[in-house]
PDB file of C-alpha atoms and ligand atoms in Angstrom:
ATOM      1  CA  MET A   1       0.000   0.000   0.000  1.00  0.00           C
ATOM      2  CA  ILE A   2       1.015   3.622  -0.368  1.00  0.00           C
ATOM      3  CA  PRO A   3       1.832   4.951   3.106  1.00  0.00           C
ATOM      4  CA  PRO A   4      -0.353   7.667   4.627  1.00  0.00           C
ATOM      5  CA  THR A   5       2.159  10.478   4.446  1.00  0.00           C
ATOM      6  CA  CYS A   6       5.087  11.425   2.242  1.00  0.00           C
ATOM      7  CA  ARG A   7       7.308  11.301   5.299  1.00  0.00           C
ATOM      8  CA  ASP A   8       6.925   7.575   5.804  1.00  0.00           C
ATOM      9  CA  ARG A   9       9.990   5.641   4.600  1.00  0.00           C
ATOM     10  CA  VAL A  10       9.367   3.121   1.825  1.00  0.00           C
ATOM     11  CA  VAL A  11      11.940   0.535   0.730  1.00  0.00           C
ATOM     12  CA  ALA A  12      11.320  -0.760  -2.780  1.00  0.00           C
ATOM     13  CA  PRO A  13      13.745  -3.429  -4.031  1.00  0.00           C
ATOM     14  CA  SER A  14      14.140  -3.345  -7.823  1.00  0.00           C
ATOM     15  CA  LEU A  15      13.348  -6.637  -9.566  1.00  0.00           C
ATOM     16  CA  LEU A  16      15.910  -5.720 -12.247  1.00  0.00           C
ATOM     17  CA  ALA A  17      18.597  -6.916  -9.823  1.00  0.00           C
ATOM     18  CA  ALA A  18      16.846 -10.215  -9.083  1.00  0.00           C
ATOM     19  CA  ASP A  19      17.556 -13.656 -10.556  1.00  0.00           C
ATOM     20  CA  PHE A  20      15.242 -13.677 -13.585  1.00  0.00           C
ATOM     21  CA  SER A  21      15.227 -17.468 -13.653  1.00  0.00           C
ATOM     22  CA  LYS A  22      13.128 -17.502 -10.478  1.00  0.00           C
ATOM     23  CA  ILE A  23      11.088 -14.336 -10.276  1.00  0.00           C
ATOM     24  CA  ARG A  24       8.385 -15.810  -8.028  1.00  0.00           C
ATOM     25  CA  GLU A  25      10.898 -16.935  -5.408  1.00  0.00           C
ATOM     26  CA  GLU A  26      12.860 -13.684  -5.653  1.00  0.00           C
ATOM     27  CA  THR A  27       9.695 -11.671  -5.031  1.00  0.00           C
ATOM     28  CA  THR A  28       8.818 -13.882  -2.065  1.00  0.00           C
ATOM     29  CA  ARG A  29      12.363 -13.371  -0.775  1.00  0.00           C
ATOM     30  CA  ALA A  30      12.009  -9.582  -1.020  1.00  0.00           C
ATOM     31  CA  ILE A  31       8.704  -9.662   0.887  1.00  0.00           C
ATOM     32  CA  ALA A  32      10.228 -11.876   3.581  1.00  0.00           C
ATOM     33  CA  ALA A  33      13.141  -9.420   3.795  1.00  0.00           C
ATOM     34  CA  GLY A  34      10.723  -6.633   4.697  1.00  0.00           C
ATOM     35  CA  ALA A  35      10.243  -4.867   1.362  1.00  0.00           C
ATOM     36  CA  ASP A  36       7.336  -2.407   1.348  1.00  0.00           C
ATOM     37  CA  TRP A  37       6.998  -2.235  -2.433  1.00  0.00           C
ATOM     38  CA  LEU A  38       8.477  -4.084  -5.388  1.00  0.00           C
ATOM     39  CA  HIS A  39       9.970  -1.789  -8.042  1.00  0.00           C
ATOM     40  CA  LEU A  40       9.522  -3.103 -11.587  1.00  0.00           C
ATOM     41  CA  ASP A  41      11.867  -1.572 -14.154  1.00  0.00           C
ATOM     42  CA  VAL A  42      10.236  -1.795 -17.579  1.00  0.00           C
ATOM     43  CA  MET A  43      12.645  -0.958 -20.416  1.00  0.00           C
ATOM     44  CA  ASP A  44      11.861  -0.893 -24.158  1.00  0.00           C
ATOM     45  CA  GLY A  45      15.346  -0.689 -25.680  1.00  0.00           C
ATOM     46  CA  HIS A  46      14.416   2.673 -27.195  1.00  0.00           C
ATOM     47  CA  PHE A  47      13.888   5.163 -24.370  1.00  0.00           C
ATOM     48  CA  VAL A  48      16.843   3.473 -22.636  1.00  0.00           C
ATOM     49  CA  ASP A  49      19.549   1.296 -24.167  1.00  0.00           C
ATOM     50  CA  ASN A  50      18.348  -1.898 -22.501  1.00  0.00           C
ATOM     51  CA  ILE A  51      15.346  -4.226 -22.658  1.00  0.00           C
ATOM     52  CA  SER A  52      14.026  -5.800 -19.443  1.00  0.00           C
ATOM     53  CA  PHE A  53      10.443  -7.107 -19.301  1.00  0.00           C
ATOM     54  CA  GLY A  54       6.840  -6.138 -20.088  1.00  0.00           C
ATOM     55  CA  PRO A  55       3.263  -6.441 -18.783  1.00  0.00           C
ATOM     56  CA  ALA A  56       3.397 -10.253 -18.712  1.00  0.00           C
ATOM     57  CA  VAL A  57       6.021 -10.175 -15.967  1.00  0.00           C
ATOM     58  CA  VAL A  58       4.096  -7.546 -14.008  1.00  0.00           C
ATOM     59  CA  GLN A  59       1.028  -9.796 -14.249  1.00  0.00           C
ATOM     60  CA  ALA A  60       2.999 -12.882 -13.181  1.00  0.00           C
ATOM     61  CA  VAL A  61       4.313 -11.085 -10.096  1.00  0.00           C
ATOM     62  CA  HIS A  62       0.837  -9.715  -9.343  1.00  0.00           C
ATOM     63  CA  GLU A  63      -0.669 -13.213  -9.543  1.00  0.00           C
ATOM     64  CA  THR A  64       1.975 -15.007  -7.494  1.00  0.00           C
ATOM     65  CA  ASN A  65       2.718 -12.544  -4.703  1.00  0.00           C
ATOM     66  CA  ASP A  66       0.916  -9.904  -2.660  1.00  0.00           C
ATOM     67  CA  ILE A  67       3.027  -6.736  -2.642  1.00  0.00           C
ATOM     68  CA  PHE A  68       2.505  -3.163  -3.845  1.00  0.00           C
ATOM     69  CA  LEU A  69       3.793  -3.004  -7.445  1.00  0.00           C
ATOM     70  CA  ASP A  70       5.703   0.188  -8.231  1.00  0.00           C
ATOM     71  CA  VAL A  71       6.017   0.068 -12.026  1.00  0.00           C
ATOM     72  CA  HIS A  72       8.664   2.333 -13.593  1.00  0.00           C
ATOM     73  CA  LEU A  73       8.051   2.727 -17.330  1.00  0.00           C
ATOM     74  CA  MET A  74      11.325   3.577 -19.042  1.00  0.00           C
ATOM     75  CA  ILE A  75       9.603   3.399 -22.421  1.00  0.00           C
ATOM     76  CA  SER A  76       9.066   5.925 -25.222  1.00  0.00           C
ATOM     77  CA  ARG A  77       5.284   5.489 -25.538  1.00  0.00           C
ATOM     78  CA  PRO A  78       3.873   4.963 -22.027  1.00  0.00           C
ATOM     79  CA  ASP A  79       0.451   6.195 -23.191  1.00  0.00           C
ATOM     80  CA  HIS A  80       0.239   3.459 -25.837  1.00  0.00           C
ATOM     81  CA  PHE A  81       1.115   0.638 -23.405  1.00  0.00           C
ATOM     82  CA  LEU A  82      -0.741   2.025 -20.377  1.00  0.00           C
ATOM     83  CA  PRO A  83      -3.859  -0.209 -20.631  1.00  0.00           C
ATOM     84  CA  ARG A  84      -1.727  -3.353 -20.574  1.00  0.00           C
ATOM     85  CA  PHE A  85       0.212  -2.308 -17.470  1.00  0.00           C
ATOM     86  CA  ILE A  86      -3.006  -1.353 -15.719  1.00  0.00           C
ATOM     87  CA  ALA A  87      -4.608  -4.688 -16.609  1.00  0.00           C
ATOM     88  CA  ALA A  88      -1.455  -6.491 -15.423  1.00  0.00           C
ATOM     89  CA  GLY A  89      -2.090  -5.307 -11.847  1.00  0.00           C
ATOM     90  CA  SER A  90       0.202  -2.282 -11.385  1.00  0.00           C
ATOM     91  CA  ASP A  91      -0.496  -0.311  -8.199  1.00  0.00           C
ATOM     92  CA  LEU A  92       1.580   2.747  -9.121  1.00  0.00           C
ATOM     93  CA  ILE A  93       2.739   3.622 -12.629  1.00  0.00           C
ATOM     94  CA  THR A  94       5.569   6.092 -13.145  1.00  0.00           C
ATOM     95  CA  VAL A  95       6.155   7.645 -16.565  1.00  0.00           C
ATOM     96  CA  HIS A  96       9.066   9.785 -17.745  1.00  0.00           C
ATOM     97  CA  VAL A  97       8.522  13.461 -18.489  1.00  0.00           C
ATOM     98  CA  GLU A  98      11.095  13.037 -21.294  1.00  0.00           C
ATOM     99  CA  ALA A  99       9.086  10.343 -23.128  1.00  0.00           C
ATOM    100  CA  GLU A 100       7.002  11.055 -26.265  1.00  0.00           C
ATOM    101  CA  HIS A 101       3.495  11.532 -24.833  1.00  0.00           C
ATOM    102  CA  ASP A 102       0.999  14.055 -23.518  1.00  0.00           C
ATOM    103  CA  VAL A 103       2.213  13.884 -19.913  1.00  0.00           C
ATOM    104  CA  ALA A 104      -0.880  15.448 -18.328  1.00  0.00           C
ATOM    105  CA  ASP A 105      -3.170  13.146 -20.276  1.00  0.00           C
ATOM    106  CA  THR A 106      -1.178  10.027 -19.366  1.00  0.00           C
ATOM    107  CA  LEU A 107      -1.146  10.956 -15.663  1.00  0.00           C
ATOM    108  CA  ARG A 108      -4.879  11.625 -15.780  1.00  0.00           C
ATOM    109  CA  ARG A 109      -5.532   8.209 -17.407  1.00  0.00           C
ATOM    110  CA  ILE A 110      -3.412   6.404 -14.793  1.00  0.00           C
ATOM    111  CA  ARG A 111      -5.471   7.876 -11.966  1.00  0.00           C
ATOM    112  CA  GLU A 112      -8.759   7.349 -13.787  1.00  0.00           C
ATOM    113  CA  ALA A 113      -7.897   3.648 -13.896  1.00  0.00           C
ATOM    114  CA  GLY A 114      -7.553   3.623 -10.104  1.00  0.00           C
ATOM    115  CA  CYS A 115      -3.739   3.467 -10.087  1.00  0.00           C
ATOM    116  CA  ARG A 116      -1.402   5.889  -8.353  1.00  0.00           C
ATOM    117  CA  ALA A 117       0.481   8.165 -10.758  1.00  0.00           C
ATOM    118  CA  GLY A 118       4.214   8.917 -10.733  1.00  0.00           C
ATOM    119  CA  LEU A 119       6.385  11.204 -12.823  1.00  0.00           C
ATOM    120  CA  ALA A 120      10.110  10.536 -13.370  1.00  0.00           C
ATOM    121  CA  LEU A 121      12.913  12.982 -14.133  1.00  0.00           C
ATOM    122  CA  ASN A 122      16.260  11.853 -15.535  1.00  0.00           C
ATOM    123  CA  PRO A 123      19.329  13.295 -13.800  1.00  0.00           C
ATOM    124  CA  ALA A 124      19.884  15.873 -16.551  1.00  0.00           C
ATOM    125  CA  THR A 125      16.245  17.041 -16.539  1.00  0.00           C
ATOM    126  CA  PRO A 126      15.701  20.164 -14.405  1.00  0.00           C
ATOM    127  CA  ALA A 127      13.072  20.093 -11.641  1.00  0.00           C
ATOM    128  CA  GLU A 128      11.154  22.793 -13.550  1.00  0.00           C
ATOM    129  CA  ALA A 129      10.058  20.142 -16.082  1.00  0.00           C
ATOM    130  CA  ALA A 130       7.783  18.678 -13.376  1.00  0.00           C
ATOM    131  CA  LEU A 131       6.195  21.999 -12.371  1.00  0.00           C
ATOM    132  CA  PRO A 132       3.099  21.758 -14.628  1.00  0.00           C
ATOM    133  CA  TYR A 133       2.197  18.315 -13.220  1.00  0.00           C
ATOM    134  CA  LEU A 134       2.788  18.570  -9.454  1.00  0.00           C
ATOM    135  CA  ASP A 135      -0.907  18.512  -8.600  1.00  0.00           C
ATOM    136  CA  GLN A 136      -1.521  15.457 -10.809  1.00  0.00           C
ATOM    137  CA  ILE A 137       0.945  13.062  -9.170  1.00  0.00           C
ATOM    138  CA  ASP A 138       1.178  10.809  -6.129  1.00  0.00           C
ATOM    139  CA  LEU A 139       4.951  10.396  -6.559  1.00  0.00           C
ATOM    140  CA  LEU A 140       7.878  12.231  -8.130  1.00  0.00           C
ATOM    141  CA  LEU A 141      10.870  10.057  -9.066  1.00  0.00           C
ATOM    142  CA  CYS A 142      14.245  11.804  -9.178  1.00  0.00           C
ATOM    143  CA  MET A 143      16.530   9.352 -11.000  1.00  0.00           C
ATOM    144  CA  THR A 144      19.918   9.194  -9.291  1.00  0.00           C
ATOM    145  CA  VAL A 145      21.540   7.347 -12.207  1.00  0.00           C
ATOM    146  CA  VAL A 146      21.077   7.574 -15.962  1.00  0.00           C
ATOM    147  CA  PRO A 147      18.342   4.977 -16.473  1.00  0.00           C
ATOM    148  CA  GLY A 148      18.978   1.664 -18.209  1.00  0.00           C
ATOM    149  CA  PHE A 149      21.130  -0.422 -15.939  1.00  0.00           C
ATOM    150  CA  GLY A 150      21.459  -1.445 -12.295  1.00  0.00           C
ATOM    151  CA  GLY A 151      24.727  -1.266 -10.377  1.00  0.00           C
ATOM    152  CA  GLN A 152      25.709   2.268 -11.424  1.00  0.00           C
ATOM    153  CA  ALA A 153      27.243   4.895  -9.141  1.00  0.00           C
ATOM    154  CA  PHE A 154      24.961   7.329  -7.309  1.00  0.00           C
ATOM    155  CA  MET A 155      24.923  10.833  -8.819  1.00  0.00           C
ATOM    156  CA  ASP A 156      25.380  13.457  -6.054  1.00  0.00           C
ATOM    157  CA  GLU A 157      24.371  16.276  -8.365  1.00  0.00           C
ATOM    158  CA  VAL A 158      20.727  15.160  -8.086  1.00  0.00           C
ATOM    159  CA  LEU A 159      20.526  16.038  -4.358  1.00  0.00           C
ATOM    160  CA  PRO A 160      19.730  19.761  -4.893  1.00  0.00           C
ATOM    161  CA  LYS A 161      16.885  18.745  -7.218  1.00  0.00           C
ATOM    162  CA  ILE A 162      15.397  16.581  -4.442  1.00  0.00           C
ATOM    163  CA  GLU A 163      15.578  19.546  -2.062  1.00  0.00           C
ATOM    164  CA  THR A 164      13.837  21.741  -4.635  1.00  0.00           C
ATOM    165  CA  VAL A 165      10.910  19.403  -5.317  1.00  0.00           C
ATOM    166  CA  ALA A 166      10.501  18.771  -1.566  1.00  0.00           C
ATOM    167  CA  ARG A 167      10.341  22.525  -0.967  1.00  0.00           C
ATOM    168  CA  TRP A 168       7.847  23.001  -3.811  1.00  0.00           C
ATOM    169  CA  ARG A 169       5.645  20.259  -2.303  1.00  0.00           C
ATOM    170  CA  ASP A 170       5.586  21.896   1.107  1.00  0.00           C
ATOM    171  CA  GLU A 171       5.126  25.428  -0.309  1.00  0.00           C
ATOM    172  CA  ARG A 172       2.111  24.246  -2.313  1.00  0.00           C
ATOM    173  CA  GLY A 173       0.586  22.079   0.417  1.00  0.00           C
ATOM    174  CA  LEU A 174       0.904  19.018  -1.813  1.00  0.00           C
ATOM    175  CA  SER A 175       1.634  15.480  -0.632  1.00  0.00           C
ATOM    176  CA  TYR A 176       3.445  13.600  -3.414  1.00  0.00           C
ATOM    177  CA  HIS A 177       6.064  11.056  -2.352  1.00  0.00           C
ATOM    178  CA  ILE A 178       9.626  11.641  -3.531  1.00  0.00           C
ATOM    179  CA  GLU A 179      11.345   8.533  -4.848  1.00  0.00           C
ATOM    180  CA  VAL A 180      15.015   8.005  -5.694  1.00  0.00           C
ATOM    181  CA  ASP A 181      16.310   5.239  -7.897  1.00  0.00           C
ATOM    182  CA  GLY A 182      19.831   4.211  -8.791  1.00  0.00           C
ATOM    183  CA  GLY A 183      22.888   3.585  -6.616  1.00  0.00           C
ATOM    184  CA  ILE A 184      20.782   3.556  -3.454  1.00  0.00           C
ATOM    185  CA  GLY A 185      22.136   1.809  -0.364  1.00  0.00           C
ATOM    186  CA  ALA A 186      22.107   2.881   3.284  1.00  0.00           C
ATOM    187  CA  PRO A 187      24.666   5.712   2.902  1.00  0.00           C
ATOM    188  CA  THR A 188      23.071   7.279  -0.180  1.00  0.00           C
ATOM    189  CA  ALA A 189      19.561   6.678   1.206  1.00  0.00           C
ATOM    190  CA  ALA A 190      20.530   8.746   4.257  1.00  0.00           C
ATOM    191  CA  ARG A 191      21.650  11.629   2.040  1.00  0.00           C
ATOM    192  CA  CYS A 192      18.501  11.426  -0.094  1.00  0.00           C
ATOM    193  CA  ALA A 193      16.256  11.302   2.992  1.00  0.00           C
ATOM    194  CA  LYS A 194      17.998  14.395   4.371  1.00  0.00           C
ATOM    195  CA  ALA A 195      17.240  16.123   1.057  1.00  0.00           C
ATOM    196  CA  GLY A 196      13.560  15.139   1.267  1.00  0.00           C
ATOM    197  CA  ALA A 197      13.105  11.739  -0.402  1.00  0.00           C
ATOM    198  CA  ASN A 198      11.097   8.999   1.336  1.00  0.00           C
ATOM    199  CA  VAL A 199      10.792   6.169  -1.241  1.00  0.00           C
ATOM    200  CA  MET A 200      14.079   4.322  -1.745  1.00  0.00           C
ATOM    201  CA  VAL A 201      14.451   2.062  -4.778  1.00  0.00           C
ATOM    202  CA  ALA A 202      17.371  -0.328  -4.363  1.00  0.00           C
ATOM    203  CA  GLY A 203      18.394  -3.105  -6.732  1.00  0.00           C
ATOM    204  CA  SER A 204      21.925  -4.400  -6.300  1.00  0.00           C
ATOM    205  CA  SER A 205      22.197  -3.263  -2.672  1.00  0.00           C
ATOM    206  CA  THR A 206      19.244  -5.484  -1.671  1.00  0.00           C
ATOM    207  CA  PHE A 207      18.883  -8.457  -4.048  1.00  0.00           C
ATOM    208  CA  SER A 208      22.676  -8.962  -4.215  1.00  0.00           C
ATOM    209  CA  ALA A 209      23.236  -8.476  -0.484  1.00  0.00           C
ATOM    210  CA  PRO A 210      24.362 -11.520   1.545  1.00  0.00           C
ATOM    211  CA  ASP A 211      21.557 -10.710   4.006  1.00  0.00           C
ATOM    212  CA  MET A 212      18.652  -9.033   2.179  1.00  0.00           C
ATOM    213  CA  ALA A 213      16.648  -8.354   5.357  1.00  0.00           C
ATOM    214  CA  ALA A 214      19.609  -6.558   6.917  1.00  0.00           C
ATOM    215  CA  ALA A 215      20.107  -4.535   3.730  1.00  0.00           C
ATOM    216  CA  VAL A 216      16.418  -3.529   3.614  1.00  0.00           C
ATOM    217  CA  LYS A 217      16.474  -2.590   7.303  1.00  0.00           C
ATOM    218  CA  ALA A 218      19.641  -0.522   6.870  1.00  0.00           C
ATOM    219  CA  ILE A 219      17.966   1.475   4.105  1.00  0.00           C
ATOM    220  CA  ARG A 220      14.789   1.842   6.164  1.00  0.00           C
ATOM    221  CA  ASP A 221      16.746   3.138   9.152  1.00  0.00           C
ATOM    222  CA  ALA A 222      19.154   5.315   7.147  1.00  0.00           C
TER     223      ALA A 222
HETATM  224  C1  LIG B   1      17.925   1.846 -13.627  1.00  0.00           C
HETATM  225  C2  LIG B   1      16.730   1.402 -12.825  1.00  0.00           C
HETATM  226  C3  LIG B   1      17.031   1.307 -11.356  1.00  0.00           C
HETATM  227  C4  LIG B   1      18.047   0.277 -11.083  1.00  0.00           C
HETATM  228  C5  LIG B   1      18.548   0.455  -9.682  1.00  0.00           C
HETATM  229  O1  LIG B   1      17.493   2.280 -14.873  1.00  0.00           O
HETATM  230  O2  LIG B   1      15.689   2.331 -12.971  1.00  0.00           O
HETATM  231  O3  LIG B   1      15.854   0.944 -10.635  1.00  0.00           O
HETATM  232  O4  LIG B   1      17.488  -0.992 -11.220  1.00  0.00           O
HETATM  233  O5  LIG B   1      19.551  -0.463  -9.542  1.00  0.00           O
HETATM  234  P1  LIG B   1      20.693  -0.231  -8.465  1.00  0.00           P
HETATM  235  O6  LIG B   1      19.968  -0.078  -7.145  1.00  0.00           O
HETATM  236  O7  LIG B   1      21.497  -1.492  -8.556  1.00  0.00           O
HETATM  237  O8  LIG B   1      21.419   1.000  -8.873  1.00  0.00           O
HETATM  238 ZN1  LIG B   2      13.595   2.123 -11.700  1.00  0.00          ZN
END
């Protein structure tokens, strides 16, 4: 579920870092390790230079486990594929402001379908790109790596952007969650939380950890 306030910490392991040969077990492992959400990185090989998985995997996870599905669409035409990700059982769908679609219309359609709506900004995209949509979103994702691959280094230069969008939220009396994604482990989660983020996506630092529960807890407590 989406927590009551945007100050509640959420830990969302990214399935991209899981063993794809056993997705059901990996999802069960993440839930047992204390994950709040499961982050599903959908990549089309066009918006980003990698291809991961599509609605069929989202549906398989939805049918075999009970966890809030945080679906991150790194695809060029999120509007075109939206019905299939909604039907697959997504709980929250995040689309990129840089993709080729009518952003306001896509966000409106996500909410109309009963899903939560998220908007993502790549590291190079200024916070101002999100300004027209702040009252249409439940979550704002500030990418802390260039999207496409797990295991990259955290980009410090995104921290001021997190502070800006957190300030804008409070100034406007809005309540969107602020999510970070890419190079997140306990140390970087602490820095992002200090800047105003509350939803921590973590792939390699959780699924590849020797003790996943300890890794999830360390991010939660960071
Ligand atoms: C990258 C994905 C991230 C990635 C995070 O495009 O959006 O979610 O899986 O992986 P780590 O936590 O390993 O950087
Ligand atoms: Zn992601």
